[in-house]
XYZ file of C-alpha atoms in Angstrom:
257
model
C -2.144 1.479 31.646
C 0.865 1.924 29.772
C 0.146 2.680 25.584
C -3.638 3.121 26.380
C -5.933 4.529 23.681
C -8.787 4.961 25.388
C -11.423 7.200 24.389
C -9.380 7.856 21.175
C -11.006 7.799 17.844
C -8.619 6.414 15.231
C -8.837 6.117 11.380
C -7.074 3.364 9.461
C -6.964 2.947 5.761
C -6.361 -0.214 4.452
C -7.477 -1.443 7.800
C -9.296 -4.519 6.612
C -6.209 -7.126 5.653
C -2.519 -7.148 6.195
C -0.784 -4.753 8.390
C -3.579 -2.364 8.656
C -5.841 -4.988 10.171
C -3.240 -5.735 12.900
C -2.987 -2.249 13.519
C -6.973 -2.068 13.782
C -7.021 -5.083 16.094
C -4.272 -3.620 18.485
C -5.781 -0.330 18.753
C -8.994 -1.500 19.304
C -7.704 -3.771 22.277
C -5.995 -0.816 23.644
C -9.471 1.061 23.995
C -9.645 3.063 20.422
C -12.604 3.458 18.542
C -11.504 2.448 15.302
C -12.569 3.383 11.875
C -11.639 1.267 9.128
C -11.364 2.532 5.625
C -10.919 -0.250 2.924
C -11.789 -0.728 -0.787
C -12.767 -4.324 0.119
C -16.128 -4.600 1.353
C -16.272 -8.014 2.395
C -12.924 -7.684 4.328
C -13.941 -4.596 6.058
C -17.017 -5.779 7.131
C -15.538 -9.116 8.393
C -12.639 -7.102 10.238
C -15.536 -5.202 12.017
C -17.426 -8.455 12.982
C -14.354 -9.985 14.566
C -13.764 -6.727 16.861
C -17.239 -6.224 17.804
C -17.209 -9.864 19.039
C -14.493 -9.082 21.362
C -16.378 -5.870 22.555
C -14.450 -3.268 20.699
C -16.044 -0.389 19.180
C -15.218 -0.691 15.474
C -16.936 0.866 12.068
C -16.472 0.322 8.390
C -16.181 2.686 5.627
C -15.983 1.485 1.958
C -13.514 4.082 0.343
C -11.280 4.650 -2.417
C -8.900 7.073 -1.095
C -7.474 8.138 -4.406
C -11.166 10.026 -4.864
C -10.973 13.152 -3.075
C -14.586 13.818 -2.841
C -15.545 10.474 -1.617
C -12.645 10.285 1.100
C -13.323 13.785 2.164
C -16.986 13.047 2.944
C -16.380 10.169 4.915
C -13.722 12.030 7.143
C -16.320 14.629 7.601
C -18.796 12.123 8.742
C -16.331 10.553 11.293
C -15.556 14.294 12.766
C -19.267 15.105 13.208
C -18.868 12.145 16.045
C -16.175 13.430 17.544
C -12.534 14.561 17.265
C -10.218 12.565 15.057
C -7.275 11.651 17.464
C -5.121 9.177 15.086
C -4.788 8.814 11.422
C -2.869 5.818 10.023
C -2.085 6.282 6.366
C -1.474 2.507 5.934
C -3.568 1.686 2.090
C -1.120 1.447 -0.803
C -0.293 -0.855 -3.585
C 2.821 -2.085 -4.917
C 4.723 -2.585 -8.228
C 7.506 -4.215 -9.859
C 9.268 -3.006 -12.370
C 12.104 -0.684 -13.613
C 11.474 2.913 -15.069
C 11.763 1.332 -18.875
C 8.962 -1.519 -18.012
C 6.664 1.024 -15.852
C 4.076 2.645 -17.981
C 2.367 5.727 -17.761
C -0.890 4.113 -16.405
C 1.003 2.295 -13.922
C 2.720 5.365 -12.404
C -0.537 7.169 -12.525
C -2.083 4.564 -10.465
C 0.376 4.302 -7.921
C 0.683 8.099 -7.453
C -3.358 8.315 -7.334
C -2.973 5.804 -4.315
C 0.303 6.111 -2.678
C 0.900 9.837 -2.950
C -2.815 11.700 -3.597
C -4.231 8.797 -1.371
C -2.174 10.222 1.467
C -2.895 13.943 0.899
C -6.836 13.180 0.237
C -6.658 11.727 3.921
C -4.459 13.953 5.856
C -6.281 17.350 4.755
C -9.281 16.339 5.988
C -8.204 15.144 9.394
C -5.896 18.258 10.225
C -9.580 19.909 10.111
C -10.425 18.295 12.994
C -6.722 17.968 14.541
C -6.025 21.444 14.508
C -8.786 22.142 16.971
C -7.794 19.413 19.285
C -4.295 18.068 18.421
C -3.670 14.463 17.307
C -0.876 12.141 15.663
C -0.799 11.040 12.163
C 1.296 7.807 11.144
C 2.491 7.043 7.562
C 3.449 3.932 6.106
C 6.500 4.376 3.871
C 8.937 1.303 3.375
C 12.757 0.804 3.463
C 12.285 1.624 -0.374
C 11.991 5.024 0.450
C 15.454 5.216 1.830
C 17.422 2.787 -0.177
C 18.080 1.316 -3.678
C 15.910 -1.776 -4.388
C 15.770 -3.500 -7.625
C 12.624 -3.113 -10.093
C 10.627 -1.033 -7.623
C 10.774 2.163 -9.644
C 7.469 3.541 -9.235
C 6.752 2.077 -5.774
C 9.936 3.669 -4.371
C 9.168 7.007 -5.653
C 5.914 6.804 -3.906
C 7.276 5.530 -0.746
C 9.973 8.383 -0.630
C 6.895 10.921 -1.445
C 5.230 9.526 1.879
C 8.746 9.918 3.786
C 8.991 13.552 2.742
C 5.119 14.489 3.263
C 6.209 13.219 6.668
C 8.806 15.579 7.456
C 6.549 18.674 6.068
C 3.566 17.730 8.009
C 5.296 17.436 11.207
C 7.334 20.710 10.660
C 3.895 22.581 9.366
C 1.475 21.581 12.298
C 3.979 21.572 15.425
C 2.309 24.555 16.880
C -1.169 22.793 16.507
C -0.198 19.656 18.729
C -0.242 17.603 15.881
C 2.468 14.666 15.587
C 3.580 13.070 12.543
C 5.740 10.485 11.965
C 6.649 7.190 9.611
C 7.120 3.625 9.603
C 9.350 1.907 6.962
C 9.100 -1.815 7.227
C 10.818 -4.133 4.976
C 9.130 -7.433 3.841
C 6.127 -8.269 5.984
C 4.320 -11.487 5.847
C 0.958 -10.831 4.850
C -1.863 -12.152 2.444
C -0.486 -9.725 -0.183
C 2.948 -11.359 0.061
C 1.647 -14.761 -0.277
C -0.693 -14.071 -3.304
C 2.346 -12.055 -4.915
C 4.481 -15.385 -4.894
C 1.695 -17.788 -6.186
C 1.104 -15.112 -8.790
C 4.502 -14.795 -9.943
C 6.542 -18.036 -8.804
C 3.682 -20.851 -9.225
C 5.329 -24.282 -8.339
C 7.922 -22.625 -6.428
C 6.292 -21.097 -3.366
C 8.228 -22.584 -0.392
C 11.638 -21.792 -2.163
C 10.593 -18.290 -3.083
C 8.961 -17.709 0.370
C 12.301 -18.553 1.767
C 14.423 -16.886 -0.364
C 12.629 -13.587 0.412
C 12.478 -14.013 4.055
C 16.680 -14.616 4.052
C 16.716 -11.067 2.402
C 16.248 -9.800 6.159
C 19.524 -10.082 7.869
C 17.412 -11.353 10.529
C 16.330 -14.293 8.526
C 12.635 -13.898 8.380
C 9.966 -11.695 7.200
C 8.182 -9.234 9.903
C 4.816 -10.044 11.502
C 1.845 -7.941 11.123
C 1.729 -7.514 14.745
C 5.008 -6.368 15.084
C 4.500 -3.386 12.600
C 0.966 -2.526 14.794
C 2.963 -2.766 18.166
C 5.322 0.234 17.156
C 2.340 1.993 15.710
C 0.748 1.521 18.773
C 3.962 3.381 20.569
C 4.110 6.060 18.201
C 0.513 7.024 18.672
C 0.367 6.825 22.121
C 0.983 9.497 24.504
C 4.236 7.760 25.915
C 5.443 8.888 22.377
C 4.656 12.607 22.989
C 8.342 13.543 22.158
C 8.583 12.123 18.831
C 7.727 14.000 15.658
C 9.294 13.863 12.205
C 11.081 10.631 12.840
C 10.993 7.786 10.264
C 11.428 4.238 11.922
C 12.759 1.098 10.016
C 11.408 -2.034 11.225
C 13.323 -4.359 8.691
C 15.005 -6.962 10.534
C 18.181 -5.083 9.656
C 17.818 -4.759 6.029
C 19.094 -0.990 5.750
C 21.829 -1.225 8.236
C 22.973 -4.584 8.091
C 22.920 -5.726 4.300
C 26.449 -5.657 2.839
């Protein structure tokens, strides 16, 4: 079977909702044992319950990836059960604002999760992958490569995710470790719905349609579409791909203008 992840062990951060949950589901369907790390315990346990109901192997770990010691302990416990074959760095937080209305605490929070959190996951994963090889896939954003209004701190952190991808790919070629990056545009997730309802009360439908049309293709992406690209990049069929960034954006980067 093409794109099989049979007998593979995959860690997915933020794997209990949105894009992360879609990746967890897709990877489990393709035979992987899925290890979901998430800060929301209810979502995490529900995600595992759903996967187990379909006879998939899944485990949940309550984790704040900005906490170095906590994250390392969880990765070490997973590695004790067998090799870590795949790491998906999906967890992240957003922020709206330019540099003048981005507070120091805002900046520190985004750095802690979006940059340090990725560092905290890659470093312990490498201890296992250096022995057996593996795949690391980072979720960045179109904001890592093009200018987007009022996304100063978010763009900065996602730019760091992109350049970390290149660095890891280069440094670990000799260990049979591939590292790539996905850069989505807007994807319709519960986060988007909550953002719209919080910031545009009474204008939810109009705002959703407006945001959807910022993608030249005329709609937001679906979490399952991101998951399918992630599956390809983490499968053996993508064995010749490393150090690459894939925009999945309905044409946002190249067709706007």
